[in-house]
Each structure stands twice: as C-alpha cells, then as structure tokens.
Amino acid sequence: MSVSYDRALTLLDECNGDDLWSVDHCQLRRVPQEWIDELADAFETSYRFRDQTISVPDPAGRRVVNQYHGVRDVDLAVKLGRQLGVNVESIQSISLTRQSLVRNIKDAVFEG
C-alpha cells in the first residue's frame, strides 16, 4: 500500500519527531490503514524524563496519561521517506535524535 506523492509530502510535513498520533488522527489524515496497523503500538509514560511524558489534550489544558495507543510520527516519517525514495538508513546513521531524523528526511525529500 502506498500513498500519493502529494499526500506523502503533506503527511511528512506534519511530522516533527516528537508526537504520537492517535489512530483516529491517522485515519483523519488518510494514513493507509495497513500502515496504521503496522506502526501503531502502546506507549508508556516515563516519569523520569520530561520528554518521555505523554500528555493529551484536555478541556483544562493537557493531562499526563500512563499509556497511549498510537503511531509515533518519527516512524511514519521513516515510512514516508522510504516511499519517497530517500535512503533512510544512511540518514538514521547520522541523526542523533528523533527530531533530527525527521528534519533530515524532510531535507532529503524537499531539497532533492
């Protein structure tokens, strides 16, 4: 299963390396169901490190949750990068963080 070139670029542009997308959000953004089934997982909050704490929107702002089922946008960016012809493995070897991996994939796609 693949997505159109334009859809792939749009989805990649929405990725930043920090977010977990809910299954509903993925479906709303038209991520193929096969990809959602492959990439979705249960994630657990780490209370030791702030950047590993999972929070979700709440009427009062945001609230921390213990577990969350969704798709990491970094995994989606990797899948999209491969579909768009990027040598993701070489980019992974030079990227130190999830954010830099997504940024480097975007650079490879958008800068050619």
PDB file of C-alpha atoms in Angstrom:
ATOM      1  CA  MET A   1       0.000   0.000   0.000  1.00  0.00           C
ATOM      2  CA  SER A   2       1.264   3.439  -0.838  1.00  0.00           C
ATOM      3  CA  VAL A   3       0.007   6.991  -0.714  1.00  0.00           C
ATOM      4  CA  SER A   4       0.098   9.576  -3.476  1.00  0.00           C
ATOM      5  CA  TYR A   5       3.173  11.754  -3.750  1.00  0.00           C
ATOM      6  CA  ASP A   6       1.249  14.875  -2.686  1.00  0.00           C
ATOM      7  CA  ARG A   7      -0.343  13.094   0.308  1.00  0.00           C
ATOM      8  CA  ALA A   8       3.067  11.716   1.353  1.00  0.00           C
ATOM      9  CA  LEU A   9       4.596  15.220   1.261  1.00  0.00           C
ATOM     10  CA  THR A  10       1.710  16.642   3.283  1.00  0.00           C
ATOM     11  CA  LEU A  11       1.966  13.918   5.928  1.00  0.00           C
ATOM     12  CA  LEU A  12       5.743  14.242   6.123  1.00  0.00           C
ATOM     13  CA  ASP A  13       5.427  17.990   6.589  1.00  0.00           C
ATOM     14  CA  GLU A  14       3.212  17.368   9.651  1.00  0.00           C
ATOM     15  CA  CYS A  15       5.810  15.124  11.334  1.00  0.00           C
ATOM     16  CA  ASN A  16       8.296  16.604  13.815  1.00  0.00           C
ATOM     17  CA  GLY A  17       9.706  13.591  15.673  1.00  0.00           C
ATOM     18  CA  ASP A  18       8.017  14.443  18.979  1.00  0.00           C
ATOM     19  CA  ASP A  19       4.410  13.434  18.567  1.00  0.00           C
ATOM     20  CA  LEU A  20       2.271  10.356  18.958  1.00  0.00           C
ATOM     21  CA  TRP A  21      -0.644  10.365  16.540  1.00  0.00           C
ATOM     22  CA  SER A  22      -3.817   8.664  17.679  1.00  0.00           C
ATOM     23  CA  VAL A  23      -5.288   6.027  15.389  1.00  0.00           C
ATOM     24  CA  ASP A  24      -8.237   8.383  14.837  1.00  0.00           C
ATOM     25  CA  HIS A  25      -5.899  11.214  13.838  1.00  0.00           C
ATOM     26  CA  CYS A  26      -4.066   8.911  11.417  1.00  0.00           C
ATOM     27  CA  GLN A  27      -7.347   7.889   9.833  1.00  0.00           C
ATOM     28  CA  LEU A  28      -8.456  11.516   9.624  1.00  0.00           C
ATOM     29  CA  ARG A  29      -5.167  12.404   7.892  1.00  0.00           C
ATOM     30  CA  ARG A  30      -5.720   9.451   5.488  1.00  0.00           C
ATOM     31  CA  VAL A  31      -2.741   7.358   6.560  1.00  0.00           C
ATOM     32  CA  PRO A  32      -3.339   3.943   4.950  1.00  0.00           C
ATOM     33  CA  GLN A  33      -4.951   1.515   7.405  1.00  0.00           C
ATOM     34  CA  GLU A  34      -2.222  -1.057   6.639  1.00  0.00           C
ATOM     35  CA  TRP A  35       0.392   1.444   7.799  1.00  0.00           C
ATOM     36  CA  ILE A  36      -1.582   2.251  10.935  1.00  0.00           C
ATOM     37  CA  ASP A  37      -1.862  -1.464  11.744  1.00  0.00           C
ATOM     38  CA  GLU A  38       1.890  -1.879  11.205  1.00  0.00           C
ATOM     39  CA  LEU A  39       3.067   1.205  13.095  1.00  0.00           C
ATOM     40  CA  ALA A  40       0.559   1.573  15.936  1.00  0.00           C
ATOM     41  CA  ASP A  41       1.740   0.460  19.353  1.00  0.00           C
ATOM     42  CA  ALA A  42       1.085   1.036  23.037  1.00  0.00           C
ATOM     43  CA  PHE A  43       3.453   3.551  24.623  1.00  0.00           C
ATOM     44  CA  GLU A  44       4.060   4.147  28.300  1.00  0.00           C
ATOM     45  CA  THR A  45       4.891   7.412  30.034  1.00  0.00           C
ATOM     46  CA  SER A  46       8.262   7.765  31.688  1.00  0.00           C
ATOM     47  CA  TYR A  47       8.091   9.992  34.727  1.00  0.00           C
ATOM     48  CA  ARG A  48      11.891  10.250  34.914  1.00  0.00           C
ATOM     49  CA  PHE A  49      12.322  12.303  31.757  1.00  0.00           C
ATOM     50  CA  ARG A  50      10.036  15.156  30.748  1.00  0.00           C
ATOM     51  CA  ASP A  51      10.478  14.483  27.024  1.00  0.00           C
ATOM     52  CA  GLN A  52       9.154  10.943  27.567  1.00  0.00           C
ATOM     53  CA  THR A  53       5.960  12.038  29.295  1.00  0.00           C
ATOM     54  CA  ILE A  54       2.810  11.531  27.258  1.00  0.00           C
ATOM     55  CA  SER A  55       0.163  14.207  27.531  1.00  0.00           C
ATOM     56  CA  VAL A  56      -3.142  14.533  25.722  1.00  0.00           C
ATOM     57  CA  PRO A  57      -5.497  17.450  25.163  1.00  0.00           C
ATOM     58  CA  ASP A  58      -7.979  18.003  27.954  1.00  0.00           C
ATOM     59  CA  PRO A  59     -10.679  20.670  28.429  1.00  0.00           C
ATOM     60  CA  ALA A  60      -8.496  22.160  31.181  1.00  0.00           C
ATOM     61  CA  GLY A  61      -5.345  22.120  29.038  1.00  0.00           C
ATOM     62  CA  ARG A  62      -3.254  18.959  28.824  1.00  0.00           C
ATOM     63  CA  ARG A  63      -3.126  15.947  31.103  1.00  0.00           C
ATOM     64  CA  VAL A  64      -0.482  13.251  31.510  1.00  0.00           C
ATOM     65  CA  VAL A  65      -1.541   9.692  30.724  1.00  0.00           C
ATOM     66  CA  ASN A  66       0.129   6.440  31.744  1.00  0.00           C
ATOM     67  CA  GLN A  67      -0.357   4.678  28.416  1.00  0.00           C
ATOM     68  CA  TYR A  68      -1.269   5.718  24.897  1.00  0.00           C
ATOM     69  CA  HIS A  69      -2.025   3.728  21.767  1.00  0.00           C
ATOM     70  CA  GLY A  70      -0.919   5.428  18.583  1.00  0.00           C
ATOM     71  CA  VAL A  71       1.719   5.939  15.915  1.00  0.00           C
ATOM     72  CA  ARG A  72       4.990   7.752  16.547  1.00  0.00           C
ATOM     73  CA  ASP A  73       5.330  10.421  13.880  1.00  0.00           C
ATOM     74  CA  VAL A  74       9.022   9.579  13.547  1.00  0.00           C
ATOM     75  CA  ASP A  75       8.070   6.053  12.436  1.00  0.00           C
ATOM     76  CA  LEU A  76       5.599   7.495   9.956  1.00  0.00           C
ATOM     77  CA  ALA A  77       8.278   9.886   8.646  1.00  0.00           C
ATOM     78  CA  VAL A  78      10.664   6.955   8.105  1.00  0.00           C
ATOM     79  CA  LYS A  79       7.987   5.032   6.187  1.00  0.00           C
ATOM     80  CA  LEU A  80       7.127   8.101   4.112  1.00  0.00           C
ATOM     81  CA  GLY A  81      10.797   8.817   3.434  1.00  0.00           C
ATOM     82  CA  ARG A  82      11.304   5.304   2.100  1.00  0.00           C
ATOM     83  CA  GLN A  83       8.246   5.633  -0.124  1.00  0.00           C
ATOM     84  CA  LEU A  84       9.565   8.943  -1.438  1.00  0.00           C
ATOM     85  CA  GLY A  85      12.884   7.327  -2.391  1.00  0.00           C
ATOM     86  CA  VAL A  86      15.080   8.563   0.449  1.00  0.00           C
ATOM     87  CA  ASN A  87      17.921   6.379   1.727  1.00  0.00           C
ATOM     88  CA  VAL A  88      16.556   6.439   5.274  1.00  0.00           C
ATOM     89  CA  GLU A  89      19.165   4.032   6.643  1.00  0.00           C
ATOM     90  CA  SER A  90      22.034   6.413   5.859  1.00  0.00           C
ATOM     91  CA  ILE A  91      20.089   9.296   7.395  1.00  0.00           C
ATOM     92  CA  GLN A  92      19.391   7.252  10.540  1.00  0.00           C
ATOM     93  CA  SER A  93      23.110   6.664  10.988  1.00  0.00           C
ATOM     94  CA  ILE A  94      23.846  10.412  11.178  1.00  0.00           C
ATOM     95  CA  SER A  95      20.778  11.540  13.130  1.00  0.00           C
ATOM     96  CA  LEU A  96      21.226  11.740  16.884  1.00  0.00           C
ATOM     97  CA  THR A  97      17.610  12.442  17.852  1.00  0.00           C
ATOM     98  CA  ARG A  98      14.125  11.651  16.568  1.00  0.00           C
ATOM     99  CA  GLN A  99      13.693  15.308  15.719  1.00  0.00           C
ATOM    100  CA  SER A 100      16.905  15.458  13.685  1.00  0.00           C
ATOM    101  CA  LEU A 101      15.963  12.238  11.879  1.00  0.00           C
ATOM    102  CA  VAL A 102      12.642  13.736  10.761  1.00  0.00           C
ATOM    103  CA  ARG A 103      14.324  17.029   9.833  1.00  0.00           C
ATOM    104  CA  ASN A 104      16.994  15.193   7.803  1.00  0.00           C
ATOM    105  CA  ILE A 105      14.383  13.101   5.989  1.00  0.00           C
ATOM    106  CA  LYS A 106      12.468  16.268   5.134  1.00  0.00           C
ATOM    107  CA  ASP A 107      15.669  17.933   3.902  1.00  0.00           C
ATOM    108  CA  ALA A 108      16.451  14.936   1.691  1.00  0.00           C
ATOM    109  CA  VAL A 109      12.954  14.964   0.201  1.00  0.00           C
ATOM    110  CA  PHE A 110      12.421  18.693  -0.174  1.00  0.00           C
ATOM    111  CA  GLU A 111      15.959  19.587  -1.269  1.00  0.00           C
ATOM    112  CA  GLY A 112      16.273  16.688  -3.620  1.00  0.00           C
TER     113      GLY A 112
END
